[in-house]
Amino acid sequence: MTAAVQPERVPLSPLLGGIYRARRPTGPVVGLLVVLFCLLVGQAVAAVVLVSAFGLPMSALIGGELGLTTQLALMLSFAGASGLLALWILVKERRPFGSVGFFPASRIGAHLALGAVVAVVLLSVPVGINLLGGQFEIGSVRAAQIGGALVALIGFAVQASTEEILTRGYLMQVTYRKWGLVAAIAFQAVVFAALHGVNANVSVIALVNIVLIAVMLAFWALAEGALWGVCAFHAVWNWWQGNVYGIEVSGMDIRTTVLEIGGSPGSAPLLTGGGFGIEGSLLTTAVLAVAAVLAALAYRRKLARSQAG
């Protein structure tokens, strides 16, 4: 038998270096189990607490339309998963929680702003094409919902950041340490897509697009060396779809929306994404494929500059 080839000790990005601060690091297989446990147990416990605090029945979180209170309870419940992961990292691995992807903490505002702007631009391309082509139509404009929509952004910030911490942060780090960079990017992308595979109205195209999002955000995080930008992208991407445009978010029907954009009579689900939302559209596939290539090139340029210096 031959020993497995280990990645070089010097990480290819500051993001990947977080695992080397662990006194008792975790491997990829156990790391995956930790991620699943955090989501299943941590989120479930938080959901029970939040539903009770908001005076909602548990059934409100299972399917159907999501009003503002229900949406907030569901999104904020992801904090339970982050909390459990933080406990694992601090107690078992014995490293700072920030090492999962928030060191270095420099130019945070610029990274957050870039993530938000890129999310709106990339999302608006397929939505705009569908509107111009008559596949989408705007049903109404709800100015009175702006306040509620802004509150909903808090929930999406918690949910999206948790998913980034678990996948592009923790899972990619522990996989890189044992299996190398290519496996780390692929592994987190497959896990990320699988976690969305249980969502309502999911399709093959939707899963392909989720893999593309995972690959794009992995290279983005590697190029930045941290998770600030991808957390902002993910949060605004979800929020702008659901609470601004009024489109389903990975199959979730959100009701507190500024606009009400939906498929026109006879529209093609391959273009609109159908009940899954714009993430299930072939137009989104094209946009995300280009974005993933650009993110990979940005990482290669950053790596080349660091190695040259």
mmCIF file of C-alpha atoms in Angstrom:
data_model
loop_
_atom_site.group_PDB
_atom_site.id
_atom_site.type_symbol
_atom_site.label_atom_id
_atom_site.label_comp_id
_atom_site.label_asym_id
_atom_site.label_seq_id
_atom_site.Cartn_x
_atom_site.Cartn_y
_atom_site.Cartn_z
ATOM 1 C CA MET A 1 0.000 0.000 0.000
ATOM 2 C CA THR A 2 1.138 3.544 -0.679
ATOM 3 C CA ALA A 3 0.491 6.506 1.557
ATOM 4 C CA ALA A 4 -2.041 9.096 0.426
ATOM 5 C CA VAL A 5 -0.533 12.201 -1.095
ATOM 6 C CA GLN A 6 -0.960 15.094 1.295
ATOM 7 C CA PRO A 7 -1.393 18.708 0.155
ATOM 8 C CA GLU A 8 1.522 21.001 0.709
ATOM 9 C CA ARG A 9 1.763 22.356 4.227
ATOM 10 C CA VAL A 10 1.555 25.973 3.087
ATOM 11 C CA PRO A 11 -2.139 26.626 2.231
ATOM 12 C CA LEU A 12 -3.025 27.961 -1.221
ATOM 13 C CA SER A 13 -5.239 30.631 0.362
ATOM 14 C CA PRO A 14 -5.510 32.217 3.825
ATOM 15 C CA LEU A 15 -9.012 30.709 3.976
ATOM 16 C CA LEU A 16 -7.568 27.191 3.897
ATOM 17 C CA GLY A 17 -5.031 27.998 6.597
ATOM 18 C CA GLY A 18 -7.657 28.049 9.335
ATOM 19 C CA ILE A 19 -7.546 24.283 9.803
ATOM 20 C CA TYR A 20 -3.825 24.401 10.581
ATOM 21 C CA ARG A 21 -4.609 26.424 13.704
ATOM 22 C CA ALA A 22 -6.463 23.412 15.096
ATOM 23 C CA ARG A 23 -4.643 21.453 17.803
ATOM 24 C CA ARG A 24 -6.918 18.480 17.143
ATOM 25 C CA PRO A 25 -8.106 18.818 13.518
ATOM 26 C CA THR A 26 -11.030 16.932 12.012
ATOM 27 C CA GLY A 27 -10.975 14.923 8.771
ATOM 28 C CA PRO A 28 -13.396 15.160 5.809
ATOM 29 C CA VAL A 29 -15.657 12.231 6.733
ATOM 30 C CA VAL A 30 -16.103 13.262 10.351
ATOM 31 C CA GLY A 31 -16.328 16.848 9.151
ATOM 32 C CA LEU A 32 -19.316 15.949 6.968
ATOM 33 C CA LEU A 33 -20.990 14.212 9.911
ATOM 34 C CA VAL A 34 -20.377 17.310 12.031
ATOM 35 C CA VAL A 35 -21.983 19.527 9.377
ATOM 36 C CA LEU A 36 -25.046 17.268 9.122
ATOM 37 C CA PHE A 37 -25.367 17.034 12.904
ATOM 38 C CA CYS A 38 -25.161 20.813 13.272
ATOM 39 C CA LEU A 39 -27.873 21.321 10.664
ATOM 40 C CA LEU A 40 -30.204 18.579 11.846
ATOM 41 C CA VAL A 41 -29.873 19.064 15.596
ATOM 42 C CA GLY A 42 -28.742 22.666 15.994
ATOM 43 C CA GLN A 43 -31.276 24.074 13.551
ATOM 44 C CA ALA A 44 -34.088 21.863 14.870
ATOM 45 C CA VAL A 45 -33.546 22.954 18.483
ATOM 46 C CA ALA A 46 -33.333 26.609 17.475
ATOM 47 C CA ALA A 47 -36.479 26.237 15.367
ATOM 48 C CA VAL A 48 -38.450 24.869 18.320
ATOM 49 C CA VAL A 49 -37.314 27.781 20.490
ATOM 50 C CA LEU A 50 -38.092 30.393 17.847
ATOM 51 C CA VAL A 51 -41.474 28.948 16.920
ATOM 52 C CA SER A 52 -42.448 29.012 20.585
ATOM 53 C CA ALA A 53 -41.149 32.559 21.002
ATOM 54 C CA PHE A 54 -43.026 33.776 17.901
ATOM 55 C CA GLY A 55 -46.213 31.933 18.853
ATOM 56 C CA LEU A 56 -46.271 29.789 15.707
ATOM 57 C CA PRO A 57 -47.263 26.150 15.222
ATOM 58 C CA MET A 58 -44.396 23.868 14.141
ATOM 59 C CA SER A 59 -46.376 23.029 11.014
ATOM 60 C CA ALA A 60 -45.860 26.620 9.844
ATOM 61 C CA LEU A 61 -42.233 25.796 8.989
ATOM 62 C CA ILE A 62 -43.135 22.829 6.800
ATOM 63 C CA GLY A 63 -44.103 23.809 3.270
ATOM 64 C CA GLY A 64 -46.670 26.360 2.182
ATOM 65 C CA GLU A 65 -46.380 30.115 2.045
ATOM 66 C CA LEU A 66 -43.932 31.905 4.328
ATOM 67 C CA GLY A 67 -45.202 35.066 5.966
ATOM 68 C CA LEU A 68 -42.677 37.426 7.537
ATOM 69 C CA THR A 69 -42.805 35.895 11.028
ATOM 70 C CA THR A 70 -42.542 32.343 9.719
ATOM 71 C CA GLN A 71 -39.743 33.324 7.357
ATOM 72 C CA LEU A 72 -37.767 34.920 10.183
ATOM 73 C CA ALA A 73 -38.244 31.891 12.444
ATOM 74 C CA LEU A 74 -37.032 29.544 9.710
ATOM 75 C CA MET A 75 -34.044 31.659 8.690
ATOM 76 C CA LEU A 76 -32.919 32.538 12.218
ATOM 77 C CA SER A 77 -33.032 28.858 13.204
ATOM 78 C CA PHE A 78 -29.819 28.394 11.193
ATOM 79 C CA ALA A 79 -28.042 30.175 14.058
ATOM 80 C CA GLY A 80 -28.398 26.935 15.996
ATOM 81 C CA ALA A 81 -26.246 25.141 13.432
ATOM 82 C CA SER A 82 -23.588 27.865 13.603
ATOM 83 C CA GLY A 83 -23.617 27.686 17.372
ATOM 84 C CA LEU A 84 -23.031 23.931 17.449
ATOM 85 C CA LEU A 85 -20.228 24.205 14.903
ATOM 86 C CA ALA A 86 -18.598 26.959 16.933
ATOM 87 C CA LEU A 87 -18.734 24.698 19.986
ATOM 88 C CA TRP A 88 -17.087 21.847 18.046
ATOM 89 C CA ILE A 89 -14.334 24.084 16.700
ATOM 90 C CA LEU A 90 -13.581 25.632 20.084
ATOM 91 C CA VAL A 91 -13.815 22.502 22.252
ATOM 92 C CA LYS A 92 -12.749 19.642 19.999
ATOM 93 C CA GLU A 93 -10.427 21.292 17.475
ATOM 94 C CA ARG A 94 -9.204 23.940 19.895
ATOM 95 C CA ARG A 95 -8.951 26.813 17.469
ATOM 96 C CA PRO A 96 -10.707 30.204 17.229
ATOM 97 C CA PHE A 97 -14.107 30.147 15.530
ATOM 98 C CA GLY A 98 -12.981 33.038 13.316
ATOM 99 C CA SER A 99 -10.398 30.747 11.733
ATOM 100 C CA VAL A 100 -13.237 29.025 9.863
ATOM 101 C CA GLY A 101 -13.139 31.904 7.384
ATOM 102 C CA PHE A 102 -13.153 35.325 9.026
ATOM 103 C CA PHE A 103 -9.398 35.844 9.349
ATOM 104 C CA PRO A 104 -8.010 38.134 8.070
ATOM 105 C CA ALA A 105 -10.630 40.695 9.039
ATOM 106 C CA SER A 106 -9.537 43.464 6.677
ATOM 107 C CA ARG A 107 -11.542 45.595 4.210
ATOM 108 C CA ILE A 108 -14.710 43.955 5.503
ATOM 109 C CA GLY A 109 -16.990 46.709 4.232
ATOM 110 C CA ALA A 110 -15.558 46.526 0.716
ATOM 111 C CA HIS A 111 -15.962 42.739 0.604
ATOM 112 C CA LEU A 112 -19.545 42.913 1.870
ATOM 113 C CA ALA A 113 -20.451 45.625 -0.640
ATOM 114 C CA LEU A 114 -18.903 43.703 -3.520
ATOM 115 C CA GLY A 115 -20.793 40.555 -2.581
ATOM 116 C CA ALA A 116 -24.104 42.403 -2.418
ATOM 117 C CA VAL A 117 -23.630 44.216 -5.735
ATOM 118 C CA VAL A 118 -22.509 41.115 -7.621
ATOM 119 C CA ALA A 119 -25.508 39.174 -6.290
ATOM 120 C CA VAL A 120 -27.986 41.781 -7.540
ATOM 121 C CA VAL A 121 -26.279 42.053 -10.939
ATOM 122 C CA LEU A 122 -26.005 38.306 -11.572
ATOM 123 C CA LEU A 123 -29.569 37.667 -10.415
ATOM 124 C CA SER A 124 -31.005 40.526 -12.469
ATOM 125 C CA VAL A 125 -29.602 39.199 -15.752
ATOM 126 C CA PRO A 126 -31.853 36.109 -16.051
ATOM 127 C CA VAL A 127 -34.780 37.935 -14.437
ATOM 128 C CA GLY A 128 -34.386 40.868 -16.839
ATOM 129 C CA ILE A 129 -34.124 38.600 -19.884
ATOM 130 C CA ASN A 130 -37.310 36.808 -18.831
ATOM 131 C CA LEU A 131 -39.124 40.117 -18.369
ATOM 132 C CA LEU A 132 -37.989 41.454 -21.739
ATOM 133 C CA GLY A 133 -38.868 38.177 -23.427
ATOM 134 C CA GLY A 134 -42.352 38.054 -21.925
ATOM 135 C CA GLN A 135 -41.641 34.955 -19.809
ATOM 136 C CA PHE A 136 -42.016 36.930 -16.586
ATOM 137 C CA GLU A 137 -44.538 39.604 -15.705
ATOM 138 C CA ILE A 138 -44.758 41.995 -12.760
ATOM 139 C CA GLY A 139 -48.040 41.472 -10.962
ATOM 140 C CA SER A 140 -47.850 44.328 -8.483
ATOM 141 C CA VAL A 141 -45.583 46.742 -6.639
ATOM 142 C CA ARG A 142 -45.958 46.686 -2.849
ATOM 143 C CA ALA A 143 -44.315 49.778 -1.389
ATOM 144 C CA ALA A 144 -45.893 49.034 1.997
ATOM 145 C CA GLN A 145 -43.848 45.837 2.205
ATOM 146 C CA ILE A 146 -40.440 47.561 2.040
ATOM 147 C CA GLY A 147 -40.056 47.704 5.829
ATOM 148 C CA GLY A 148 -40.886 44.035 6.253
ATOM 149 C CA ALA A 149 -38.562 43.109 3.408
ATOM 150 C CA LEU A 150 -35.677 44.928 5.084
ATOM 151 C CA VAL A 151 -36.337 43.060 8.336
ATOM 152 C CA ALA A 152 -36.284 39.796 6.385
ATOM 153 C CA LEU A 153 -32.734 40.556 5.266
ATOM 154 C CA ILE A 154 -31.598 39.880 8.846
ATOM 155 C CA GLY A 155 -32.918 36.352 8.604
ATOM 156 C CA PHE A 156 -31.284 35.693 5.262
ATOM 157 C CA ALA A 157 -27.981 37.062 6.598
ATOM 158 C CA VAL A 158 -28.058 34.413 9.351
ATOM 159 C CA GLN A 159 -29.149 31.586 7.044
ATOM 160 C CA ALA A 160 -26.742 32.357 4.214
ATOM 161 C CA SER A 161 -23.762 32.992 6.479
ATOM 162 C CA THR A 162 -24.382 29.700 8.267
ATOM 163 C CA GLU A 163 -24.377 27.788 4.986
ATOM 164 C CA GLU A 164 -21.161 29.525 3.910
ATOM 165 C CA ILE A 165 -19.485 28.780 7.246
ATOM 166 C CA LEU A 166 -20.447 25.107 7.048
ATOM 167 C CA THR A 167 -19.498 24.511 3.399
ATOM 168 C CA ARG A 168 -17.104 27.068 1.911
ATOM 169 C CA GLY A 169 -15.542 27.489 5.333
ATOM 170 C CA TYR A 170 -15.411 24.430 7.573
ATOM 171 C CA LEU A 171 -16.011 21.576 5.115
ATOM 172 C CA MET A 172 -13.613 22.950 2.512
ATOM 173 C CA GLN A 173 -10.907 23.439 5.152
ATOM 174 C CA VAL A 174 -11.072 19.954 6.650
ATOM 175 C CA THR A 175 -11.242 18.341 3.198
ATOM 176 C CA TYR A 176 -8.297 20.338 1.865
ATOM 177 C CA ARG A 177 -6.071 19.249 4.733
ATOM 178 C CA LYS A 178 -6.494 15.545 3.854
ATOM 179 C CA TRP A 179 -7.469 15.351 0.190
ATOM 180 C CA GLY A 180 -6.212 18.551 -1.459
ATOM 181 C CA LEU A 181 -7.783 21.546 -3.168
ATOM 182 C CA VAL A 182 -9.674 19.928 -6.062
ATOM 183 C CA ALA A 183 -11.368 17.429 -3.743
ATOM 184 C CA ALA A 184 -12.181 20.202 -1.262
ATOM 185 C CA ILE A 185 -13.969 22.296 -3.901
ATOM 186 C CA ALA A 186 -15.797 19.290 -5.356
ATOM 187 C CA PHE A 187 -16.793 17.834 -1.982
ATOM 188 C CA GLN A 188 -18.360 20.993 -0.627
ATOM 189 C CA ALA A 189 -20.199 21.560 -3.932
ATOM 190 C CA VAL A 190 -21.729 18.070 -3.899
ATOM 191 C CA VAL A 191 -22.751 18.392 -0.247
ATOM 192 C CA PHE A 192 -24.215 21.857 -0.848
ATOM 193 C CA ALA A 193 -26.293 20.576 -3.767
ATOM 194 C CA ALA A 194 -27.416 17.501 -1.820
ATOM 195 C CA LEU A 195 -28.638 19.685 1.046
ATOM 196 C CA HIS A 196 -30.839 21.568 -1.452
ATOM 197 C CA GLY A 197 -32.010 18.378 -3.146
ATOM 198 C CA VAL A 198 -34.884 17.980 -0.678
ATOM 199 C CA ASN A 199 -36.355 21.414 -1.452
ATOM 200 C CA ALA A 200 -39.761 21.740 -3.101
ATOM 201 C CA ASN A 201 -39.941 21.634 -6.916
ATOM 202 C CA VAL A 202 -36.227 20.900 -7.299
ATOM 203 C CA SER A 203 -35.071 19.885 -10.802
ATOM 204 C CA VAL A 204 -31.916 18.624 -12.463
ATOM 205 C CA ILE A 205 -31.209 22.114 -13.794
ATOM 206 C CA ALA A 206 -31.669 23.555 -10.314
ATOM 207 C CA LEU A 207 -29.153 21.100 -8.862
ATOM 208 C CA VAL A 208 -26.659 21.905 -11.634
ATOM 209 C CA ASN A 209 -27.061 25.598 -10.846
ATOM 210 C CA ILE A 210 -26.555 25.011 -7.134
ATOM 211 C CA VAL A 211 -23.329 23.139 -7.901
ATOM 212 C CA LEU A 212 -22.228 26.085 -10.071
ATOM 213 C CA ILE A 213 -23.006 28.515 -7.246
ATOM 214 C CA ALA A 214 -20.978 26.370 -4.849
ATOM 215 C CA VAL A 215 -17.988 26.247 -7.213
ATOM 216 C CA MET A 216 -18.154 29.979 -7.937
ATOM 217 C CA LEU A 217 -18.348 30.888 -4.248
ATOM 218 C CA ALA A 218 -15.533 28.465 -3.397
ATOM 219 C CA PHE A 219 -13.152 30.163 -5.824
ATOM 220 C CA TRP A 220 -14.368 33.586 -4.676
ATOM 221 C CA ALA A 221 -13.687 32.717 -1.033
ATOM 222 C CA LEU A 222 -10.268 31.331 -1.947
ATOM 223 C CA ALA A 223 -9.394 34.473 -3.905
ATOM 224 C CA GLU A 224 -10.534 36.737 -1.070
ATOM 225 C CA GLY A 225 -8.982 34.516 1.560
ATOM 226 C CA ALA A 226 -12.083 34.785 3.752
ATOM 227 C CA LEU A 227 -15.871 34.408 3.751
ATOM 228 C CA TRP A 228 -17.035 38.022 4.023
ATOM 229 C CA GLY A 229 -17.819 38.507 0.341
ATOM 230 C CA VAL A 230 -19.522 35.170 -0.224
ATOM 231 C CA CYS A 231 -21.663 35.568 2.890
ATOM 232 C CA ALA A 232 -22.908 38.905 1.550
ATOM 233 C CA PHE A 233 -23.458 37.457 -1.925
ATOM 234 C CA HIS A 234 -25.443 34.489 -0.629
ATOM 235 C CA ALA A 235 -27.608 36.584 1.701
ATOM 236 C CA VAL A 236 -28.456 39.233 -0.894
ATOM 237 C CA TRP A 237 -28.905 36.630 -3.660
ATOM 238 C CA ASN A 238 -31.611 34.882 -1.606
ATOM 239 C CA TRP A 239 -33.150 38.067 -0.234
ATOM 240 C CA TRP A 240 -33.336 39.884 -3.564
ATOM 241 C CA GLN A 241 -34.995 36.866 -5.184
ATOM 242 C CA GLY A 242 -37.605 36.403 -2.492
ATOM 243 C CA ASN A 243 -38.296 39.648 -0.673
ATOM 244 C CA VAL A 244 -37.538 42.091 -3.478
ATOM 245 C CA TYR A 245 -38.468 40.352 -6.743
ATOM 246 C CA GLY A 246 -41.070 38.042 -5.196
ATOM 247 C CA ILE A 247 -39.693 34.914 -6.872
ATOM 248 C CA GLU A 248 -39.497 31.528 -5.171
ATOM 249 C CA VAL A 249 -36.170 30.987 -3.390
ATOM 250 C CA SER A 250 -35.046 27.384 -3.889
ATOM 251 C CA GLY A 251 -38.701 26.378 -3.833
ATOM 252 C CA MET A 252 -39.701 28.597 -0.882
ATOM 253 C CA ASP A 253 -42.795 30.763 -1.459
ATOM 254 C CA ILE A 254 -42.072 34.028 0.371
ATOM 255 C CA ARG A 255 -45.000 36.429 0.796
ATOM 256 C CA THR A 256 -43.396 39.625 2.149
ATOM 257 C CA THR A 257 -42.245 41.031 -1.193
ATOM 258 C CA VAL A 258 -41.701 44.453 -2.724
ATOM 259 C CA LEU A 259 -42.468 43.177 -6.234
ATOM 260 C CA GLU A 260 -44.516 40.231 -7.392
ATOM 261 C CA ILE A 261 -42.745 38.736 -10.376
ATOM 262 C CA GLY A 262 -44.031 35.453 -11.768
ATOM 263 C CA GLY A 263 -44.297 33.423 -14.912
ATOM 264 C CA SER A 264 -46.555 34.717 -17.666
ATOM 265 C CA PRO A 265 -49.303 32.437 -19.056
ATOM 266 C CA GLY A 266 -47.613 29.802 -21.203
ATOM 267 C CA SER A 267 -44.110 30.677 -19.983
ATOM 268 C CA ALA A 268 -41.366 28.060 -20.266
ATOM 269 C CA PRO A 269 -40.173 26.573 -16.931
ATOM 270 C CA LEU A 270 -36.769 25.961 -18.511
ATOM 271 C CA LEU A 271 -36.388 29.750 -18.686
ATOM 272 C CA THR A 272 -38.289 30.868 -15.590
ATOM 273 C CA GLY A 273 -37.266 28.000 -13.311
ATOM 274 C CA GLY A 274 -40.872 27.081 -12.569
ATOM 275 C CA GLY A 275 -41.810 26.482 -8.949
ATOM 276 C CA PHE A 276 -38.195 26.317 -7.798
ATOM 277 C CA GLY A 277 -37.563 29.921 -8.819
ATOM 278 C CA ILE A 278 -34.994 31.522 -11.073
ATOM 279 C CA GLU A 279 -32.292 29.188 -9.705
ATOM 280 C CA GLY A 280 -33.919 26.478 -11.824
ATOM 281 C CA SER A 281 -33.552 28.418 -15.089
ATOM 282 C CA LEU A 282 -31.191 27.634 -17.970
ATOM 283 C CA LEU A 283 -30.530 31.375 -18.201
ATOM 284 C CA THR A 284 -29.176 31.220 -14.664
ATOM 285 C CA THR A 285 -27.025 28.250 -15.675
ATOM 286 C CA ALA A 286 -25.313 30.376 -18.331
ATOM 287 C CA VAL A 287 -24.797 33.306 -15.935
ATOM 288 C CA LEU A 288 -23.387 31.131 -13.160
ATOM 289 C CA ALA A 289 -21.098 29.217 -15.515
ATOM 290 C CA VAL A 290 -19.492 32.467 -16.656
ATOM 291 C CA ALA A 291 -19.287 33.710 -13.068
ATOM 292 C CA ALA A 292 -17.636 30.469 -11.927
ATOM 293 C CA VAL A 293 -14.982 30.766 -14.642
ATOM 294 C CA LEU A 294 -14.300 34.398 -13.712
ATOM 295 C CA ALA A 295 -14.010 33.479 -10.023
ATOM 296 C CA ALA A 296 -11.563 30.673 -10.863
ATOM 297 C CA LEU A 297 -9.476 33.069 -12.956
ATOM 298 C CA ALA A 298 -9.496 35.613 -10.121
ATOM 299 C CA TYR A 299 -8.202 32.963 -7.750
ATOM 300 C CA ARG A 300 -5.482 31.871 -10.197
ATOM 301 C CA ARG A 301 -4.312 35.478 -10.590
ATOM 302 C CA LYS A 302 -4.276 35.951 -6.827
ATOM 303 C CA LEU A 303 -2.323 32.714 -6.366
ATOM 304 C CA ALA A 304 0.171 33.642 -9.077
ATOM 305 C CA ARG A 305 0.799 37.058 -7.504
ATOM 306 C CA SER A 306 1.308 35.552 -4.046
ATOM 307 C CA GLN A 307 3.732 32.933 -5.349
ATOM 308 C CA ALA A 308 5.637 35.510 -7.388
ATOM 309 C CA GLY A 309 5.970 37.763 -4.361
#
